[in-house]
């Protein structure tokens, strides 16, 4: 019984001791927690202050660099302007003639003025002479008292093998039977009259036949219609144009150029 009581007492004592240690430990832990919170707050405040200081310092440094850069740019522009001004002055100075150059130019001018020949005293041509010279350079006025006549068969030069046998001798080597021949014109003459008169003067035979109330030229110089091809024959032009009149119906005024041409196809007329 006594042992049991003793054991109970010992247990109570131990429990009391354990309770006291627990309370002390709890208070100690609470104090440490408060101290840590205060320390963290102080460190955080100190860190923020340090950050603000660093930021202000960086802003001051940036502002100073920008100011230095602006000053440097202004200085560079100023130096550049001064250099350009100096170069312009040098150029102006180099382009100004020196005293020696001026002296040489004046001397040269004096020599030239002394060696100049006196003005020519030749009289200008009078108006009558000028008018005469101008008149001689004008285009030649056609002679109304005559006409020009050309008769050619150049188209046959490369078709001689198609002509009737023996007709080659009637084709001139250059293709011209008559070239730029002047024929005296009479009042009321037609193309037919000029052709007859010229061929009579040059002994050139003409082969003709009536065509209704007109005259149709069959052949000239023994070269007749159809001698080369079925479409071959004689046609004529006045001043380069192809008239739509029979030769005995085309009345001339004088100064015309008449051209008789032997064609081997319709295209030869063009």
GROMACS .gro file of C-alpha atoms in nm:
model
  270
    1UNK     CA    1   0.000   0.000   0.000
    2UNK     CA    2   0.279   0.236   0.096
    3UNK     CA    3   0.458   0.153  -0.230
    4UNK     CA    4   0.153   0.244  -0.427
    5UNK     CA    5   0.119   0.580  -0.260
    6UNK     CA    6   0.487   0.648  -0.307
    7UNK     CA    7   0.461   0.574  -0.678
    8UNK     CA    8   0.161   0.803  -0.715
    9UNK     CA    9   0.345   1.088  -0.541
   10UNK     CA   10   0.646   1.046  -0.763
   11UNK     CA   11   0.423   1.051  -1.071
   12UNK     CA   12   0.258   1.374  -0.954
   13UNK     CA   13   0.592   1.537  -0.892
   14UNK     CA   14   0.716   1.441  -1.237
   15UNK     CA   15   0.397   1.567  -1.397
   16UNK     CA   16   0.436   1.899  -1.221
   17UNK     CA   17   0.794   1.931  -1.337
   18UNK     CA   18   0.698   1.848  -1.693
   19UNK     CA   19   0.421   2.113  -1.689
   20UNK     CA   20   0.657   2.384  -1.568
   21UNK     CA   21   0.911   2.307  -1.848
   22UNK     CA   22   0.632   2.315  -2.110
   23UNK     CA   23   0.511   2.659  -2.003
   24UNK     CA   24   0.863   2.796  -2.012
   25UNK     CA   25   0.932   2.651  -2.351
   26UNK     CA   26   0.605   2.793  -2.489
   27UNK     CA   27   0.688   3.145  -2.372
   28UNK     CA   28   1.037   3.123  -2.514
   29UNK     CA   29   0.906   3.017  -2.855
   30UNK     CA   30   0.651   3.298  -2.857
   31UNK     CA   31   0.920   3.553  -2.783
   32UNK     CA   32   1.139   3.425  -3.063
   33UNK     CA   33   0.846   3.449  -3.308
   34UNK     CA   34   0.780   3.809  -3.219
   35UNK     CA   35   1.146   3.893  -3.252
   36UNK     CA   36   1.166   3.731  -3.600
   37UNK     CA   37   0.860   3.926  -3.725
   38UNK     CA   38   1.007   4.253  -3.603
   39UNK     CA   39   1.341   4.169  -3.761
   40UNK     CA   40   1.179   4.085  -4.099
   41UNK     CA   41   0.982   4.410  -4.096
   42UNK     CA   42   1.295   4.613  -4.019
   43UNK     CA   43   1.493   4.439  -4.294
   44UNK     CA   44   1.211   4.489  -4.545
   45UNK     CA   45   1.193   4.860  -4.464
   46UNK     CA   46   1.569   4.894  -4.492
   47UNK     CA   47   1.567   4.708  -4.829
   48UNK     CA   48   1.297   4.935  -4.973
   49UNK     CA   49   1.490   5.241  -4.862
   50UNK     CA   50   1.802   5.107  -5.029
   51UNK     CA   51   1.607   5.037  -5.353
   52UNK     CA   52   1.465   5.390  -5.356
   53UNK     CA   53   1.811   5.534  -5.312
   54UNK     CA   54   1.950   5.320  -5.596
   55UNK     CA   55   1.665   5.421  -5.828
   56UNK     CA   56   1.716   5.790  -5.755
   57UNK     CA   57   2.087   5.751  -5.817
   58UNK     CA   58   2.021   5.576  -6.153
   59UNK     CA   59   1.780   5.855  -6.257
   60UNK     CA   60   2.040   6.117  -6.175
   61UNK     CA   61   2.303   5.923  -6.374
   62UNK     CA   62   2.071   5.890  -6.679
   63UNK     CA   63   1.983   6.260  -6.667
   64UNK     CA   64   2.349   6.349  -6.650
   65UNK     CA   65   2.437   6.120  -6.946
   66UNK     CA   66   2.154   6.273  -7.157
   67UNK     CA   67   2.278   6.621  -7.073
   68UNK     CA   68   2.636   6.523  -7.164
   69UNK     CA   69   2.517   6.370  -7.492
   70UNK     CA   70   2.320   6.685  -7.585
   71UNK     CA   71   2.620   6.901  -7.507
   72UNK     CA   72   2.841   6.669  -7.717
   73UNK     CA   73   2.597   6.686  -8.014
   74UNK     CA   74   2.578   7.065  -7.991
   75UNK     CA   75   2.954   7.082  -7.983
   76UNK     CA   76   2.984   6.851  -8.289
   77UNK     CA   77   2.734   7.061  -8.488
   78UNK     CA   78   2.919   7.376  -8.391
   79UNK     CA   79   3.252   7.227  -8.504
   80UNK     CA   80   3.096   7.110  -8.832
   81UNK     CA   81   2.948   7.456  -8.900
   82UNK     CA   82   3.284   7.619  -8.827
   83UNK     CA   83   3.461   7.377  -9.066
   84UNK     CA   84   3.209   7.443  -9.347
   85UNK     CA   85   3.241   7.817  -9.296
   86UNK     CA   86   3.620   7.786  -9.309
   87UNK     CA   87   3.600   7.576  -9.629
   88UNK     CA   88   3.368   7.832  -9.795
   89UNK     CA   89   3.606   8.111  -9.706
   90UNK     CA   90   3.899   7.916  -9.854
   91UNK     CA   91   3.703   7.846 -10.172
   92UNK     CA   92   3.602   8.211 -10.208
   93UNK     CA   93   3.959   8.310 -10.154
   94UNK     CA   94   4.086   8.059 -10.412
   95UNK     CA   95   3.837   8.179 -10.675
   96UNK     CA   96   3.929   8.543 -10.638
   97UNK     CA   97   4.178   8.638 -10.905
   98UNK     CA   98   4.515   8.742 -10.777
   99UNK     CA   99   4.669   9.077 -10.854
  100UNK     CA  100   4.908   8.912 -11.100
  101UNK     CA  101   4.621   8.746 -11.287
  102UNK     CA  102   4.436   9.078 -11.309
  103UNK     CA  103   4.748   9.246 -11.440
  104UNK     CA  104   4.801   8.976 -11.705
  105UNK     CA  105   4.438   8.997 -11.820
  106UNK     CA  106   4.453   9.375 -11.851
  107UNK     CA  107   4.776   9.352 -12.050
  108UNK     CA  108   4.628   9.087 -12.280
  109UNK     CA  109   4.316   9.297 -12.336
  110UNK     CA  110   4.523   9.598 -12.432
  111UNK     CA  111   4.726   9.393 -12.682
  112UNK     CA  112   4.412   9.250 -12.843
  113UNK     CA  113   4.253   9.594 -12.874
  114UNK     CA  114   4.569   9.732 -13.036
  115UNK     CA  115   4.593   9.444 -13.288
  116UNK     CA  116   4.226   9.456 -13.394
  117UNK     CA  117   4.167   9.522 -13.759
  118UNK     CA  118   3.960   9.823 -13.856
  119UNK     CA  119   3.600   9.760 -13.946
  120UNK     CA  120   3.540   9.658 -14.303
  121UNK     CA  121   3.432   9.936 -14.533
  122UNK     CA  122   3.277   9.701 -14.788
  123UNK     CA  123   2.930   9.814 -14.882
  124UNK     CA  124   2.638   9.583 -14.823
  125UNK     CA  125   2.459   9.463 -15.133
  126UNK     CA  126   2.163   9.678 -15.222
  127UNK     CA  127   1.808   9.552 -15.220
  128UNK     CA  128   1.802   9.503 -15.597
  129UNK     CA  129   2.097   9.260 -15.582
  130UNK     CA  130   1.939   9.072 -15.294
  131UNK     CA  131   1.611   9.033 -15.479
  132UNK     CA  132   1.791   8.902 -15.785
  133UNK     CA  133   1.982   8.643 -15.582
  134UNK     CA  134   1.664   8.528 -15.408
  135UNK     CA  135   1.483   8.490 -15.738
  136UNK     CA  136   1.752   8.261 -15.880
  137UNK     CA  137   1.717   8.017 -15.586
  138UNK     CA  138   1.342   7.962 -15.620
  139UNK     CA  139   1.199   7.639 -15.764
  140UNK     CA  140   1.193   7.617 -16.141
  141UNK     CA  141   0.858   7.714 -16.286
  142UNK     CA  142   0.726   7.448 -16.530
  143UNK     CA  143   0.747   7.551 -16.894
  144UNK     CA  144   0.387   7.575 -17.015
  145UNK     CA  145   0.495   7.556 -17.378
  146UNK     CA  146   0.605   7.191 -17.358
  147UNK     CA  147   0.559   6.858 -17.184
  148UNK     CA  148   0.796   6.584 -17.075
  149UNK     CA  149   0.756   6.229 -17.207
  150UNK     CA  150   0.901   5.897 -17.085
  151UNK     CA  151   0.835   5.553 -17.242
  152UNK     CA  152   0.973   5.247 -17.061
  153UNK     CA  153   0.936   4.868 -17.036
  154UNK     CA  154   1.161   4.791 -16.737
  155UNK     CA  155   0.928   4.512 -16.621
  156UNK     CA  156   1.037   4.302 -16.923
  157UNK     CA  157   1.405   4.295 -16.830
  158UNK     CA  158   1.362   3.986 -16.610
  159UNK     CA  159   1.094   3.829 -16.833
  160UNK     CA  160   1.269   3.825 -17.172
  161UNK     CA  161   1.214   3.451 -17.206
  162UNK     CA  162   0.837   3.506 -17.216
  163UNK     CA  163   0.844   3.736 -17.517
  164UNK     CA  164   0.770   3.608 -17.868
  165UNK     CA  165   1.078   3.488 -18.054
  166UNK     CA  166   1.277   3.781 -18.196
  167UNK     CA  167   1.103   4.046 -17.982
  168UNK     CA  168   1.395   4.070 -17.738
  169UNK     CA  169   1.570   4.313 -17.973
  170UNK     CA  170   1.297   4.572 -17.922
  171UNK     CA  171   1.363   4.594 -17.545
  172UNK     CA  172   1.642   4.847 -17.467
  173UNK     CA  173   1.914   4.730 -17.226
  174UNK     CA  174   1.811   4.983 -16.958
  175UNK     CA  175   1.438   4.939 -17.029
  176UNK     CA  176   1.384   5.299 -17.153
  177UNK     CA  177   1.258   5.357 -17.506
  178UNK     CA  178   1.238   5.734 -17.443
  179UNK     CA  179   1.337   5.917 -17.124
  180UNK     CA  180   1.249   6.274 -17.017
  181UNK     CA  181   1.196   6.384 -17.374
  182UNK     CA  182   1.063   6.740 -17.415
  183UNK     CA  183   0.778   6.780 -17.663
  184UNK     CA  184   0.647   7.116 -17.782
  185UNK     CA  185   0.288   7.171 -17.677
  186UNK     CA  186   0.019   7.314 -17.899
  187UNK     CA  187  -0.313   7.455 -17.786
  188UNK     CA  188  -0.570   7.181 -17.726
  189UNK     CA  189  -0.313   6.896 -17.736
  190UNK     CA  190  -0.402   6.569 -17.567
  191UNK     CA  191  -0.174   6.294 -17.432
  192UNK     CA  192  -0.228   6.107 -17.757
  193UNK     CA  193  -0.110   6.412 -17.959
  194UNK     CA  194   0.213   6.436 -17.754
  195UNK     CA  195   0.279   6.061 -17.793
  196UNK     CA  196   0.230   6.071 -18.170
  197UNK     CA  197   0.447   6.381 -18.210
  198UNK     CA  198   0.735   6.244 -18.001
  199UNK     CA  199   0.731   5.898 -18.165
  200UNK     CA  200   0.723   6.062 -18.507
  201UNK     CA  201   1.029   6.274 -18.418
  202UNK     CA  202   1.219   5.972 -18.283
  203UNK     CA  203   1.098   5.717 -18.545
  204UNK     CA  204   0.930   5.494 -18.286
  205UNK     CA  205   0.644   5.282 -18.430
  206UNK     CA  206   0.301   5.293 -18.261
  207UNK     CA  207   0.034   5.024 -18.289
  208UNK     CA  208  -0.316   5.153 -18.210
  209UNK     CA  209  -0.680   5.067 -18.261
  210UNK     CA  210  -1.012   5.238 -18.201
  211UNK     CA  211  -1.201   5.171 -17.876
  212UNK     CA  212  -1.551   5.312 -17.922
  213UNK     CA  213  -1.507   5.685 -17.971
  214UNK     CA  214  -1.152   5.675 -17.829
  215UNK     CA  215  -0.807   5.547 -17.923
  216UNK     CA  216  -0.640   5.247 -17.757
  217UNK     CA  217  -0.258   5.195 -17.771
  218UNK     CA  218  -0.186   4.832 -17.853
  219UNK     CA  219   0.191   4.858 -17.886
  220UNK     CA  220   0.491   5.091 -17.885
  221UNK     CA  221   0.828   5.009 -18.048
  222UNK     CA  222   0.691   4.668 -18.159
  223UNK     CA  223   0.619   4.562 -17.801
  224UNK     CA  224   0.249   4.482 -17.805
  225UNK     CA  225  -0.028   4.398 -17.565
  226UNK     CA  226  -0.015   4.031 -17.453
  227UNK     CA  227   0.347   3.974 -17.567
  228UNK     CA  228   0.456   3.872 -17.216
  229UNK     CA  229   0.142   3.764 -17.027
  230UNK     CA  230  -0.232   3.780 -17.077
  231UNK     CA  231  -0.244   4.088 -16.852
  232UNK     CA  232   0.052   4.267 -17.011
  233UNK     CA  233   0.001   4.595 -17.200
  234UNK     CA  234   0.059   4.971 -17.202
  235UNK     CA  235  -0.069   5.221 -16.945
  236UNK     CA  236   0.008   5.588 -16.883
  237UNK     CA  237   0.043   5.840 -16.598
  238UNK     CA  238   0.032   6.221 -16.582
  239UNK     CA  239   0.239   6.383 -16.304
  240UNK     CA  240   0.255   6.048 -16.125
  241UNK     CA  241  -0.122   5.988 -16.124
  242UNK     CA  242  -0.316   5.724 -16.314
  243UNK     CA  243  -0.590   5.904 -16.515
  244UNK     CA  244  -0.930   5.751 -16.573
  245UNK     CA  245  -0.957   5.896 -16.924
  246UNK     CA  246  -0.854   5.763 -17.265
  247UNK     CA  247  -0.531   5.921 -17.394
  248UNK     CA  248  -0.714   6.117 -17.665
  249UNK     CA  249  -0.956   6.264 -17.410
  250UNK     CA  250  -0.697   6.400 -17.163
  251UNK     CA  251  -0.629   6.764 -17.259
  252UNK     CA  252  -0.298   6.909 -17.140
  253UNK     CA  253  -0.232   7.258 -16.998
  254UNK     CA  254   0.148   7.258 -17.035
  255UNK     CA  255   0.437   7.158 -16.812
  256UNK     CA  256   0.302   6.806 -16.739
  257UNK     CA  257   0.519   6.496 -16.713
  258UNK     CA  258   0.373   6.203 -16.913
  259UNK     CA  259   0.487   5.849 -16.845
  260UNK     CA  260   0.402   5.544 -17.062
  261UNK     CA  261   0.478   5.212 -16.890
  262UNK     CA  262   0.455   4.850 -17.010
  263UNK     CA  263   0.304   4.635 -16.734
  264UNK     CA  264   0.291   4.255 -16.710
  265UNK     CA  265   0.024   4.238 -16.434
  266UNK     CA  266  -0.224   4.459 -16.258
  267UNK     CA  267   0.016   4.501 -15.962
  268UNK     CA  268   0.272   4.663 -16.194
  269UNK     CA  269   0.042   4.963 -16.224
  270UNK     CA  270   0.078   5.044 -15.852
   0.00000   0.00000   0.00000
